[in-house]
Short mmCIF file of C-alpha atoms in Angstrom, two decimals:
data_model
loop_
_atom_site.label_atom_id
_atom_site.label_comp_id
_atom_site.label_asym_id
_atom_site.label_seq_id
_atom_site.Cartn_x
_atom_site.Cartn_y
_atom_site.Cartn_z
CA UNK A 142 19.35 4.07 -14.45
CA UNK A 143 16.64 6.01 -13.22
CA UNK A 144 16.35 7.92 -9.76
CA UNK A 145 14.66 5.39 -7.71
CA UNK A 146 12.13 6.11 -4.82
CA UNK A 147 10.55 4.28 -1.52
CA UNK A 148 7.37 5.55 -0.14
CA UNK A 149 6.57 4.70 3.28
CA UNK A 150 2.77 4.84 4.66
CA UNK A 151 3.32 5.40 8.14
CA UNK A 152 0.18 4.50 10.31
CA UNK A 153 -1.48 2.06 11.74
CA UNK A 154 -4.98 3.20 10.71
CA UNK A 155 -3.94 1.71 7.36
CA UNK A 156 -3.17 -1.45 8.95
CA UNK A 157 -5.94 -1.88 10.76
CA UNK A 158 -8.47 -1.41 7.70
CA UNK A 159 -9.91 1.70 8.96
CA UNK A 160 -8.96 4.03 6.28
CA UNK A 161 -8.68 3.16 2.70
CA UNK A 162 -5.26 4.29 1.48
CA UNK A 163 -5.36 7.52 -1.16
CA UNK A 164 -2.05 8.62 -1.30
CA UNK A 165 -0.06 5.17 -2.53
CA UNK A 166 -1.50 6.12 -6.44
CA UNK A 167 -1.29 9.75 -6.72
CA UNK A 168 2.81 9.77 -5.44
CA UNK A 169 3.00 6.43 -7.70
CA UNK A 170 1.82 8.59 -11.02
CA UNK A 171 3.19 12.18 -9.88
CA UNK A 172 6.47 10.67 -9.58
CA UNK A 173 6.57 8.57 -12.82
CA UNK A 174 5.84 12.06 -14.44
CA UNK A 175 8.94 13.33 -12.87
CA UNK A 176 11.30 10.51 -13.75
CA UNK A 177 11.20 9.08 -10.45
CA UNK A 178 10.62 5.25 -10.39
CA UNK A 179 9.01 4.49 -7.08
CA UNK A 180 10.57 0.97 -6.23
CA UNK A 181 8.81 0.30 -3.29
CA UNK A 182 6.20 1.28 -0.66
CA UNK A 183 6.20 0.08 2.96
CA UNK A 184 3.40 0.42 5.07
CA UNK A 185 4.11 0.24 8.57
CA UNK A 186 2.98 0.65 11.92
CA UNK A 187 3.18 4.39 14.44
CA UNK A 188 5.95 2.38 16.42
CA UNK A 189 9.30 4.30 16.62
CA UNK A 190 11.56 1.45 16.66
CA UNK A 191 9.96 0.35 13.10
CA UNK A 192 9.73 3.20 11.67
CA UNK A 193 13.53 4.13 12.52
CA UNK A 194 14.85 1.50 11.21
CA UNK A 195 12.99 1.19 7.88
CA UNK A 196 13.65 4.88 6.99
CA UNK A 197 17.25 4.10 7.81
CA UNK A 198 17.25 0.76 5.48
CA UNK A 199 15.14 2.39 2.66
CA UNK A 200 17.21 5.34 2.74
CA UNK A 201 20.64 3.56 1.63
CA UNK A 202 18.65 1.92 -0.71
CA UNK A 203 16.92 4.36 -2.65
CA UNK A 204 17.74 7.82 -3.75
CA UNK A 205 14.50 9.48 -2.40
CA UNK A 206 12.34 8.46 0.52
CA UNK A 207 9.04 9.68 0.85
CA UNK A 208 6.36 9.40 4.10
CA UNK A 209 3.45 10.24 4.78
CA UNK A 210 1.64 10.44 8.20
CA UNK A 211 2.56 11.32 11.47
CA UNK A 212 3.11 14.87 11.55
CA UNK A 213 0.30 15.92 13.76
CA UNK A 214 0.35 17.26 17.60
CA UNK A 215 -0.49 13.49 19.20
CA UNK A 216 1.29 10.69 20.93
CA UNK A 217 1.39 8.82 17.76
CA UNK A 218 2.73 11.57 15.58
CA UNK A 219 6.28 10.57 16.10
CA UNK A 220 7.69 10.84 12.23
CA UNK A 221 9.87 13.91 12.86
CA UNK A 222 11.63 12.29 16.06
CA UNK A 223 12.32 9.23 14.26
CA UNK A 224 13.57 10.35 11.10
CA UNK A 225 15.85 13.10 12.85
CA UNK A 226 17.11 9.83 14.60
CA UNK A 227 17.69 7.63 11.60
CA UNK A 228 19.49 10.86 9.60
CA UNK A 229 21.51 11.16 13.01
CA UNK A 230 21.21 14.69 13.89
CA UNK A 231 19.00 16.01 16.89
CA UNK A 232 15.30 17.04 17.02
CA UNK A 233 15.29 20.65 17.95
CA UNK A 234 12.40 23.60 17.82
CA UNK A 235 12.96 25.40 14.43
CA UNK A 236 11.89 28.61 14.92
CA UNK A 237 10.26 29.74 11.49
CA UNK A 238 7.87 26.45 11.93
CA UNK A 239 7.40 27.50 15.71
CA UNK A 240 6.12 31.33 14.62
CA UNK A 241 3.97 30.16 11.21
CA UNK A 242 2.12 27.88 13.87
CA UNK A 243 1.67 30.33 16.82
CA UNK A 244 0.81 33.18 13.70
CA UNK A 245 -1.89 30.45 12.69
CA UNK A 246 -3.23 29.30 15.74
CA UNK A 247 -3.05 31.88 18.52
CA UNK A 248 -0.80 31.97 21.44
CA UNK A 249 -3.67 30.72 23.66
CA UNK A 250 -4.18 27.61 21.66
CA UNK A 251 -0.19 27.00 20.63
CA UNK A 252 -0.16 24.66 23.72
CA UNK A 253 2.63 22.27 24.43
CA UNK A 254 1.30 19.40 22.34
CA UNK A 255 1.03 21.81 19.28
CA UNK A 256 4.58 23.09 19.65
CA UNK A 257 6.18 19.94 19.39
CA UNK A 258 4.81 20.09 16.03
CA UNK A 259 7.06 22.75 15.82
CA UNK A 260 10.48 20.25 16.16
CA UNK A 261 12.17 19.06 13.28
CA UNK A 262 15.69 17.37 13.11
CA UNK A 263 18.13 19.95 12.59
CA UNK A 264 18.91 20.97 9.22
CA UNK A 265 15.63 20.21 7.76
CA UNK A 266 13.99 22.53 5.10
CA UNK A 267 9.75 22.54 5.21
CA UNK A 268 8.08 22.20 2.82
CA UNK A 269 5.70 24.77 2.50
CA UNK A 270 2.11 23.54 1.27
CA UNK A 271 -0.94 26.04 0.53
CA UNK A 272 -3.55 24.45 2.48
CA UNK A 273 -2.32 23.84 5.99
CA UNK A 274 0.07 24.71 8.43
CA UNK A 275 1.04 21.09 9.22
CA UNK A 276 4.87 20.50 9.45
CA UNK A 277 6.36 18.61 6.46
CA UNK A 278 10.13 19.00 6.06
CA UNK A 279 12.87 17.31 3.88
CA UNK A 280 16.15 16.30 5.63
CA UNK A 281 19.14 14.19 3.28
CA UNK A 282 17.26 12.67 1.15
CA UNK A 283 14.05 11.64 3.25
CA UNK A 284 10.90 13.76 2.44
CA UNK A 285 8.53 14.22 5.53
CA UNK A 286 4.77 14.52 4.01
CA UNK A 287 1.06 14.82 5.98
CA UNK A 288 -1.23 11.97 6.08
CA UNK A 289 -4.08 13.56 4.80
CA UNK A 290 -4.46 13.60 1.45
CA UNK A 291 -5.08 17.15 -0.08
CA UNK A 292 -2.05 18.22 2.61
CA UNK A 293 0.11 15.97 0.78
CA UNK A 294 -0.65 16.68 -2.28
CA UNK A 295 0.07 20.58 -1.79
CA UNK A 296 3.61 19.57 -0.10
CA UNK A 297 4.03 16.89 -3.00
CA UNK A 298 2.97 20.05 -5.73
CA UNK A 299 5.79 22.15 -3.92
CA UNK A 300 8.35 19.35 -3.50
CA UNK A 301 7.94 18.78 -6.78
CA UNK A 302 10.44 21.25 -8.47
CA UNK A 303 13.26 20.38 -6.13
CA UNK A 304 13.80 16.87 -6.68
CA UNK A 305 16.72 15.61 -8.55
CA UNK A 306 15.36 13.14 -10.84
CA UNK A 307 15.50 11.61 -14.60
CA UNK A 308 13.90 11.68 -18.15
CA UNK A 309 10.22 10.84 -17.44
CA UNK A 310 8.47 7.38 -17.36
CA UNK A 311 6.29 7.40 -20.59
CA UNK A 312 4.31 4.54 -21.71
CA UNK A 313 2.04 3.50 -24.52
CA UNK A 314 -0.97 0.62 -24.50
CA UNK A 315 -3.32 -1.24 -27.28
CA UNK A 316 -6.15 -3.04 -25.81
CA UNK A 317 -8.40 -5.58 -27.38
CA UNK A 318 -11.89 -6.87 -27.10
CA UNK A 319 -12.08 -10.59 -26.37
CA UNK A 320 -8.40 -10.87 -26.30
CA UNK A 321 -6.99 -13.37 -23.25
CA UNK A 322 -3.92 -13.36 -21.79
CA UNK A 323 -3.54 -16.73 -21.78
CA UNK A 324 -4.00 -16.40 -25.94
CA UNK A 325 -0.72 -13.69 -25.66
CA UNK A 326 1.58 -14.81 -23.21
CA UNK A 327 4.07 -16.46 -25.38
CA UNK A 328 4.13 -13.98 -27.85
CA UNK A 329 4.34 -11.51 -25.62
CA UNK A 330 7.40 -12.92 -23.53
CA UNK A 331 9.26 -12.47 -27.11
CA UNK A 332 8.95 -8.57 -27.19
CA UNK A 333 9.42 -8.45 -23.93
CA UNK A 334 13.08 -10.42 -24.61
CA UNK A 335 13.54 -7.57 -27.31
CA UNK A 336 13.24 -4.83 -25.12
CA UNK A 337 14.62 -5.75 -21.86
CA UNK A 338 15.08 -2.23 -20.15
CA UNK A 339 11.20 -1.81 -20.50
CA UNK A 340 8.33 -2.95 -18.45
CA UNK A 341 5.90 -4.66 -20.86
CA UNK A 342 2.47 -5.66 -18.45
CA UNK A 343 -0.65 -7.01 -19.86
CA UNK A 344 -3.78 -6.36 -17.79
CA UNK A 345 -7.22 -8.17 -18.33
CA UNK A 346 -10.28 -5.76 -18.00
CA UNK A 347 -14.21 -6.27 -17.83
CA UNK A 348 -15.56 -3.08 -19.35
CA UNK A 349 -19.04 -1.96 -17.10
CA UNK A 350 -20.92 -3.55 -20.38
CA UNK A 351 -19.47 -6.91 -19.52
CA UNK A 352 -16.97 -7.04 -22.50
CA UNK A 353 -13.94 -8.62 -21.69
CA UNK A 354 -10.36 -8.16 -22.79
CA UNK A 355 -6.46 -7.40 -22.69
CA UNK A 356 -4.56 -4.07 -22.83
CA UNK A 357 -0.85 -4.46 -23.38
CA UNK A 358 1.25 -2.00 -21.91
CA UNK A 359 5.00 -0.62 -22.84
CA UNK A 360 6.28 1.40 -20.40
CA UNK A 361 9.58 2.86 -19.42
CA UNK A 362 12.43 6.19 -19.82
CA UNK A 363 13.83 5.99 -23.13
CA UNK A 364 10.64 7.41 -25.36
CA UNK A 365 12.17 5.52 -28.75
CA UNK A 366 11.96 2.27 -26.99
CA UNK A 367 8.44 2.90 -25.22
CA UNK A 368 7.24 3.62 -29.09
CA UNK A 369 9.34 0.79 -31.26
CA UNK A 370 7.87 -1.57 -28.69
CA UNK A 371 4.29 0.16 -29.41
CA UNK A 372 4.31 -0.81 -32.77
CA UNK A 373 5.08 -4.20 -32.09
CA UNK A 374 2.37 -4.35 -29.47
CA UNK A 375 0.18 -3.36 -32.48
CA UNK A 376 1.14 -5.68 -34.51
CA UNK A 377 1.28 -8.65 -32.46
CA UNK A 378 -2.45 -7.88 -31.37
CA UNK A 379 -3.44 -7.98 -35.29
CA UNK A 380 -1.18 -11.20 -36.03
CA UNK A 381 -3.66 -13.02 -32.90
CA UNK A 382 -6.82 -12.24 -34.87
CA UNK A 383 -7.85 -9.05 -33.05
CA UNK A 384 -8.26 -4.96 -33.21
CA UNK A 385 -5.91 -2.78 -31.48
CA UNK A 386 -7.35 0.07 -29.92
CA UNK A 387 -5.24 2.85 -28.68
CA UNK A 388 -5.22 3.77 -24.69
CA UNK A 389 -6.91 1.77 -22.24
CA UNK A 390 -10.65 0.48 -22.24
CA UNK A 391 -13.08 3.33 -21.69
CA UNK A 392 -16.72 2.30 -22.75
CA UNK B 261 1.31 -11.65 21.50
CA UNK B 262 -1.07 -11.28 18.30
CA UNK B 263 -0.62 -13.53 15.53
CA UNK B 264 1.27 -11.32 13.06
CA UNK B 265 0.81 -11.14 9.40
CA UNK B 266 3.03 -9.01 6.42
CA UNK B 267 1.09 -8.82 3.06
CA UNK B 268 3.11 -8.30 0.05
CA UNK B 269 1.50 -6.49 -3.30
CA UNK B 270 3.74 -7.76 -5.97
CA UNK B 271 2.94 -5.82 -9.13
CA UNK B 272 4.56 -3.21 -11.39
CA UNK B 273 0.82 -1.47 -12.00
CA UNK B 274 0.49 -0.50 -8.39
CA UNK B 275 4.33 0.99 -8.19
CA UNK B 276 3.20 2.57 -11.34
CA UNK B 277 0.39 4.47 -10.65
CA UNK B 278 -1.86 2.82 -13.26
CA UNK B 279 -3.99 0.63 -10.51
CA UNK B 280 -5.15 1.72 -7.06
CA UNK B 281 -5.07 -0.87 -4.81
CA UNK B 282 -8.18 -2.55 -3.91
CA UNK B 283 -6.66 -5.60 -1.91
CA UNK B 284 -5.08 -4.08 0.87
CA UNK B 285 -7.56 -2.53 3.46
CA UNK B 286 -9.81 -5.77 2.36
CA UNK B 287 -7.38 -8.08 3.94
CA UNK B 288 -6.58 -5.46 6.67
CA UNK B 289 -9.76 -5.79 7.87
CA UNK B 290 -10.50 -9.59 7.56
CA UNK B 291 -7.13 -10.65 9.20
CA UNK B 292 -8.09 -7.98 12.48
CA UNK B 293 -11.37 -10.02 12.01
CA UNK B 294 -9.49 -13.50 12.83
CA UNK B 295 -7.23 -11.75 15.37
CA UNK B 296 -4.27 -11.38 12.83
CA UNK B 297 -2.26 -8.60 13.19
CA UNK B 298 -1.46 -7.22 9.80
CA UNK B 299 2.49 -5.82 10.81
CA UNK B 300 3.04 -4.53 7.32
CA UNK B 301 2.65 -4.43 3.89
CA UNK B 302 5.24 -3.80 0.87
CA UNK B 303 4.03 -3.36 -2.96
CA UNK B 304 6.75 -4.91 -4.71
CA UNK B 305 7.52 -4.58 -8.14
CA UNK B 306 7.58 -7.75 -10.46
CA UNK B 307 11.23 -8.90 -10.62
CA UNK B 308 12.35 -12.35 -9.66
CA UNK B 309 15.50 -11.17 -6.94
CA UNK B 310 13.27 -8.70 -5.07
CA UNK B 311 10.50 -10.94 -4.50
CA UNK B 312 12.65 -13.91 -3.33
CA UNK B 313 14.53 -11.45 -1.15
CA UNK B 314 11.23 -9.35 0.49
CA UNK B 315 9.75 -12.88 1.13
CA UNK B 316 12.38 -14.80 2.60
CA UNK B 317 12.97 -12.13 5.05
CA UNK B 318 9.46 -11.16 5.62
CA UNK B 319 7.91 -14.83 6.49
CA UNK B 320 11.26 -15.50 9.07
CA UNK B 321 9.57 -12.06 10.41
CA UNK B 322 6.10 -12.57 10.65
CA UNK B 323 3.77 -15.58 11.63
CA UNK B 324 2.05 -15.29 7.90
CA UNK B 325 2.56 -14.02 4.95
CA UNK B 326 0.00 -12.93 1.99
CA UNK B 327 1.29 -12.52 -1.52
CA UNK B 328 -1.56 -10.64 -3.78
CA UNK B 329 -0.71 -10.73 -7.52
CA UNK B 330 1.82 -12.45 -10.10
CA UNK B 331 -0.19 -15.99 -10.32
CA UNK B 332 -1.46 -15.43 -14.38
CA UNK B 333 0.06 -16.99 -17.51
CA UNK B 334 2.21 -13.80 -18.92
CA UNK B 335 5.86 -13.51 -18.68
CA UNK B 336 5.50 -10.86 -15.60
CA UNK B 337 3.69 -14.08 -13.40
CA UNK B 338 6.47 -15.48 -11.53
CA UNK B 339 5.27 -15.66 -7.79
CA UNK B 340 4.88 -19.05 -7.87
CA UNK B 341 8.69 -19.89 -9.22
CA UNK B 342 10.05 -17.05 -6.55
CA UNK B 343 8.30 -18.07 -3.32
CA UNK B 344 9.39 -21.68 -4.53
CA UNK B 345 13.08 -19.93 -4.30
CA UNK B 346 12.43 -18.52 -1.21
CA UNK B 347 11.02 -21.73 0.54
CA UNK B 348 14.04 -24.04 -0.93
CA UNK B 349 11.86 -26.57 -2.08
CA UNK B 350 11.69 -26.99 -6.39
CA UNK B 351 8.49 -25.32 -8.95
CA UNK B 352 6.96 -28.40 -10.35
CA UNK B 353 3.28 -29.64 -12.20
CA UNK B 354 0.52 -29.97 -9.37
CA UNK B 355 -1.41 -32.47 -11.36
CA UNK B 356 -4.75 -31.44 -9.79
CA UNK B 357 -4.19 -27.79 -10.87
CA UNK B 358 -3.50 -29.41 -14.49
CA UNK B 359 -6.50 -31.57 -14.61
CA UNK B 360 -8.65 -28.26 -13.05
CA UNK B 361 -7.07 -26.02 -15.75
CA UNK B 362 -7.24 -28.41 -18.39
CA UNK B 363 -10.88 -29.06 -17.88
CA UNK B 364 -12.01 -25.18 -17.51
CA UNK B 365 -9.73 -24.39 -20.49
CA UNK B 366 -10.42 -27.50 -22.76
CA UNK B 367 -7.92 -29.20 -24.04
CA UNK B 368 -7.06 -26.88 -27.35
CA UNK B 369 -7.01 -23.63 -25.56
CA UNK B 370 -4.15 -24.93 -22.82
CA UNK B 371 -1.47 -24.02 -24.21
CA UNK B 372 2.39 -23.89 -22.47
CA UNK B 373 1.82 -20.87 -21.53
CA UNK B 374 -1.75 -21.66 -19.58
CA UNK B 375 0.18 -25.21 -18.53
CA UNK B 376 2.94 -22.90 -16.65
CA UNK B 377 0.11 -21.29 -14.25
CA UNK B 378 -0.40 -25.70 -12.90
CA UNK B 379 3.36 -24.73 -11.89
CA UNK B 380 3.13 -25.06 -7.55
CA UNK B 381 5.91 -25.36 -5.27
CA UNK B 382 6.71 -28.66 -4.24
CA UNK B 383 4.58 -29.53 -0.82
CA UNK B 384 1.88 -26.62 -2.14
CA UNK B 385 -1.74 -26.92 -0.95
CA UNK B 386 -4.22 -25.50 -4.19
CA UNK B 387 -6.01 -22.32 -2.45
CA UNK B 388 -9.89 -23.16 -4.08
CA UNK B 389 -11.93 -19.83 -5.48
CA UNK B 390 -15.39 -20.10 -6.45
CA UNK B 391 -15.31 -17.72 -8.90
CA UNK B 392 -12.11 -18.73 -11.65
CA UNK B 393 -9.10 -21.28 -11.82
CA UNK B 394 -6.73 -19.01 -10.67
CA UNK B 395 -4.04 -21.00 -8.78
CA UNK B 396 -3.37 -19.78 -5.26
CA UNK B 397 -1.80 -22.10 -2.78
CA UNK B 398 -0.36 -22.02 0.74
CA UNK B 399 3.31 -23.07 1.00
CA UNK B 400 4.80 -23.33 4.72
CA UNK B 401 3.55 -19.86 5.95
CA UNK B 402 3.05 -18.27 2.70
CA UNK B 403 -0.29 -17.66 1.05
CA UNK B 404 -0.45 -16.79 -2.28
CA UNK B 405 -3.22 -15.31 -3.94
CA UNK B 406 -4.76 -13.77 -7.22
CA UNK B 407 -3.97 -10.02 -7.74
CA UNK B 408 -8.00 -9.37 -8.89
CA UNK B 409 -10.02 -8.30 -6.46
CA UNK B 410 -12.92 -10.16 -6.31
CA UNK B 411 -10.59 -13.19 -6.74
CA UNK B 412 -8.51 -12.77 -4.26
CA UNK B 413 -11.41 -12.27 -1.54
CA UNK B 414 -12.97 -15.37 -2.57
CA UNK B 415 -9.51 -16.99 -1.93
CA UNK B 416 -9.22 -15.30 1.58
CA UNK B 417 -12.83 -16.30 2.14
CA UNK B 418 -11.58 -20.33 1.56
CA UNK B 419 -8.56 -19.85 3.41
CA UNK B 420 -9.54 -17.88 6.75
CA UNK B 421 -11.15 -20.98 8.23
CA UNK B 422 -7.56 -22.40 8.05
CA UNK B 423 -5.14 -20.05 9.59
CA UNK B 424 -3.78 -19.91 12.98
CA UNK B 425 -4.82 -16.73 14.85
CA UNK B 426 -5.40 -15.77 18.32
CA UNK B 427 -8.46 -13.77 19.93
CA UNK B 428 -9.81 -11.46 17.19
CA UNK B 429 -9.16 -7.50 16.97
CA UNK B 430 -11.58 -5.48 18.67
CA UNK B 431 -12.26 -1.31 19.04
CA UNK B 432 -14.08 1.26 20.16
CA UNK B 433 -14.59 5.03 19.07
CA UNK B 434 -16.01 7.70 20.41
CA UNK B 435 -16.19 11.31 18.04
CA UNK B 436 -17.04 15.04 19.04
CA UNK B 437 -18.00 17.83 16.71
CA UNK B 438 -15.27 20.66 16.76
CA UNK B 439 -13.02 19.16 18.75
CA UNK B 440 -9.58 19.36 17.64
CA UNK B 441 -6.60 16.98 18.07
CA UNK B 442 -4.69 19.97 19.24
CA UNK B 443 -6.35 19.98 22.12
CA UNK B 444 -6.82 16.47 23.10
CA UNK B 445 -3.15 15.81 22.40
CA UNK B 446 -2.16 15.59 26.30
CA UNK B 447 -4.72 13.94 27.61
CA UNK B 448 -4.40 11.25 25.22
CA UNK B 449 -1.10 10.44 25.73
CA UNK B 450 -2.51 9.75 29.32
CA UNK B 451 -4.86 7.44 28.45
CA UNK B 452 -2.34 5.52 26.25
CA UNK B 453 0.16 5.17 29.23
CA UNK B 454 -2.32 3.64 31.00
CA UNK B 455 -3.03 1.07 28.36
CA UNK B 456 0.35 0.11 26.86
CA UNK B 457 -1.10 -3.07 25.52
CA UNK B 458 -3.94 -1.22 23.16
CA UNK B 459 -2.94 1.14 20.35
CA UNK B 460 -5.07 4.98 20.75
CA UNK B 461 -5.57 6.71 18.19
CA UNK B 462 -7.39 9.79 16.89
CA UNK B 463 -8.63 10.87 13.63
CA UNK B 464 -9.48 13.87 12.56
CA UNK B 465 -12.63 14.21 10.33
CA UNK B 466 -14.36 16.55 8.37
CA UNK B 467 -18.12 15.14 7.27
CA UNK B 468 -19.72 15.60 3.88
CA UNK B 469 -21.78 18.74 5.44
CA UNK B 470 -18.76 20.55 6.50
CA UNK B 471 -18.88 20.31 9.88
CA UNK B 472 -15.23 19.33 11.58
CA UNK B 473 -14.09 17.06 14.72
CA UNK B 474 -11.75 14.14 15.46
CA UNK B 475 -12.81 10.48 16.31
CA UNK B 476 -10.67 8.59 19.29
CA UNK B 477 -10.83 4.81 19.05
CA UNK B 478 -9.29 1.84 21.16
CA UNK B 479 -8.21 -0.69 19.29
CA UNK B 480 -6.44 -4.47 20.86
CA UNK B 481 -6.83 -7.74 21.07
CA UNK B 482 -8.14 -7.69 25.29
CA UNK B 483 -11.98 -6.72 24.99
CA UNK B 484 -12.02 -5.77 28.69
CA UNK B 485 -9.15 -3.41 28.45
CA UNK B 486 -10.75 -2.02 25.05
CA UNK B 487 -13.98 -1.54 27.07
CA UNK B 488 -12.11 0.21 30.01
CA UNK B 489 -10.19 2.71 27.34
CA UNK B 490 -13.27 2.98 25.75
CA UNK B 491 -14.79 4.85 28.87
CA UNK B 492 -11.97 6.91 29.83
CA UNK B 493 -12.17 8.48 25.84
CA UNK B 494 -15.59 9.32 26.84
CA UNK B 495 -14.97 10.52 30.00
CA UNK B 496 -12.10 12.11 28.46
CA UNK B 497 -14.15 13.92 25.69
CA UNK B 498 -16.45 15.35 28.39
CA UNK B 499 -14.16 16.65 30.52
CA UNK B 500 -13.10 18.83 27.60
CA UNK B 501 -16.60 20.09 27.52
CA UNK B 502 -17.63 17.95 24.13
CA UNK B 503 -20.54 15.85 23.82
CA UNK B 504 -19.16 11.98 22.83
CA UNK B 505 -20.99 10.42 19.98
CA UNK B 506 -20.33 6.07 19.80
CA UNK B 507 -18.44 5.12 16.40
CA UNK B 508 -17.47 7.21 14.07
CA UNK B 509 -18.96 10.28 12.13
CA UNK B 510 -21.79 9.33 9.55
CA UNK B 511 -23.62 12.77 8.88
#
């Protein structure tokens, strides 16, 4: 079994269409790398009842939790509070937050709205990130990550080393020119059968010269598996008639 | 109370890494459009007791719900067998999907595993595209549609006409060069108490030339109370000795 993961998009500029998300992909592959198997991503609104209780369901259910959003000095910033209350513990000033914020921005201009940026539930460790001074923090097992996207990256880059986790996701893929899925699908539903603790996908492309086709994909965290069930990929794309190439469709 | 929506991205590839999502801030955008309020989304992977589960409890949650994803021929399609689970009503031929996929196919090339994709719930109403034969369908207050892009907004395009909504979203947004949410914070929270009804927000922004401020929108489904916010963030802005530029940042 692998260490599982949830990823919660906190924010209801998401909802709303105003932003294009640009986090959802980047945790999705830097995870995979690290033997994590994100499960599930929620994307929900700034509203504290909601966001309590989700981090509080996905929590039990996963091994990590991961958010992003919501860290900032406004009204709507409300992450910290409600994951201090879905851990259980209080929110309380921690002080090496509290002086790295008053070092960055001044005493005049560490008003009241940028200290609470400053509270974090009790017990929580930062995570440090080199870009910012914005306030990310793990608590149990719930990682507390910026909204904005090179932030979270730099906490995700730190974070990185610290996670418990598993052997990592690898995967291989074959793709074919005028291959269709429709052509496949049996076939494919056989190897599939023969290697039931992998994910086999296939994914229909349009290359930007027009060409059309199919890459099959293997992909999971034993690496003998992922490459026995290569082969056959291979083979199964020459026994339909066509040319495996390696990797996915470039030209 | 907004007509409320939950959109679920079912699809290993997402969860994976390998595809960013093009689907969700598309349908974001056109259900605020209508007036419905998207409450959440969830990218699901592609395994038959997680679907049933996320949409039984989602569409008992929400007025609507949008499946993207899982309606192809390959082993990994089964959205149309698990929101057939999840509705209680049995998977069975729509014989105007067969004749559709039988004549875009011809005869020789629709094969079982083509034939499985004229597979509807019972009760189903086809979803029509104008661009392929992909087989969406509404089923009580579930709508589901292709997982490729231009696909699926084709099928939202046909169905939008036919959903229950209420007044559509509206906003306003006001930006300032070098202001900073820091110092807005406060006031803000003001504004929102006096509109409990409309959700504030503010964005921070940094344009392509470098230059750095933060955007404050209004954002509900009562135009008159978005107008009156609308003022008071401009009002607001000035006060704070900024000069308020309509919309957002383009420079």
């Amino acid at each position: 079994m692998p260490t599982t993961a949830c990823l919660l998009v906190i924010g209801n500029e998401i909802l709303s269409g105003r932003t294009q998300d640009a986090n959802i992909r980047f945790l999705a592959t830097g995870l995979g790398e690290l033997g994590i198997a994100l499960e599930e991503v929620r994307v929900i609104p700034d509203r504290p009842a909601r966001i309590v209780n989700t981090v509080t369901e996905c929590r039990a259910r996963f091994d990590h939790v991961f958010t992003t959003g919501g860290i900032g000095p406004t009204h709507d910033d409300i992450t910290a509070a409600c994951v201090a209350e879905a851990v259980g513990v209080p929110l309380e000033i921690h002080p090496e937050s509290y002086r790295l914020l008053e070092d960055y921005l001044g005493k005049e201009k560490f008003n009241p709205a940028r200290q609470r940026m400053a509270m974090l539930p009790r017990g929580a460790t930062p995570i440090p990130n080199s870009v910012s001074v914005a306030p990310g923090f793990t608590i149990a097992n719930v990682h507390v990550m910026a909204g904005i996207p090179r932030v979270m990256q730099a906490m995700f880059t730190a974070l990185a080393p610290t996670l418990e986790h598993g052997a990592p996701l690898v995967s291989v893929g074959w793709h074919a020119i005028d291959l269709r899925e429709g052509a496949l699908a049996e076939g494919l539903t056989a190897i599939q059968a023969a290697f039931p603790a992998l994910d086999l996908g296939s994914y229909p492309f349009e290359r930007p010269d027009g060409r059309r086709g199919v890459t099959l994909v293997a992909k999971g965290y034993d690496a003998g598996s992922v490459a026995a069930a290569g082969t056959q990929l291979h083979d199964f794309i020459v026994e339909l008639g066509h040319t495996p190439i390696e990797g996915e469709p470039v030209a």
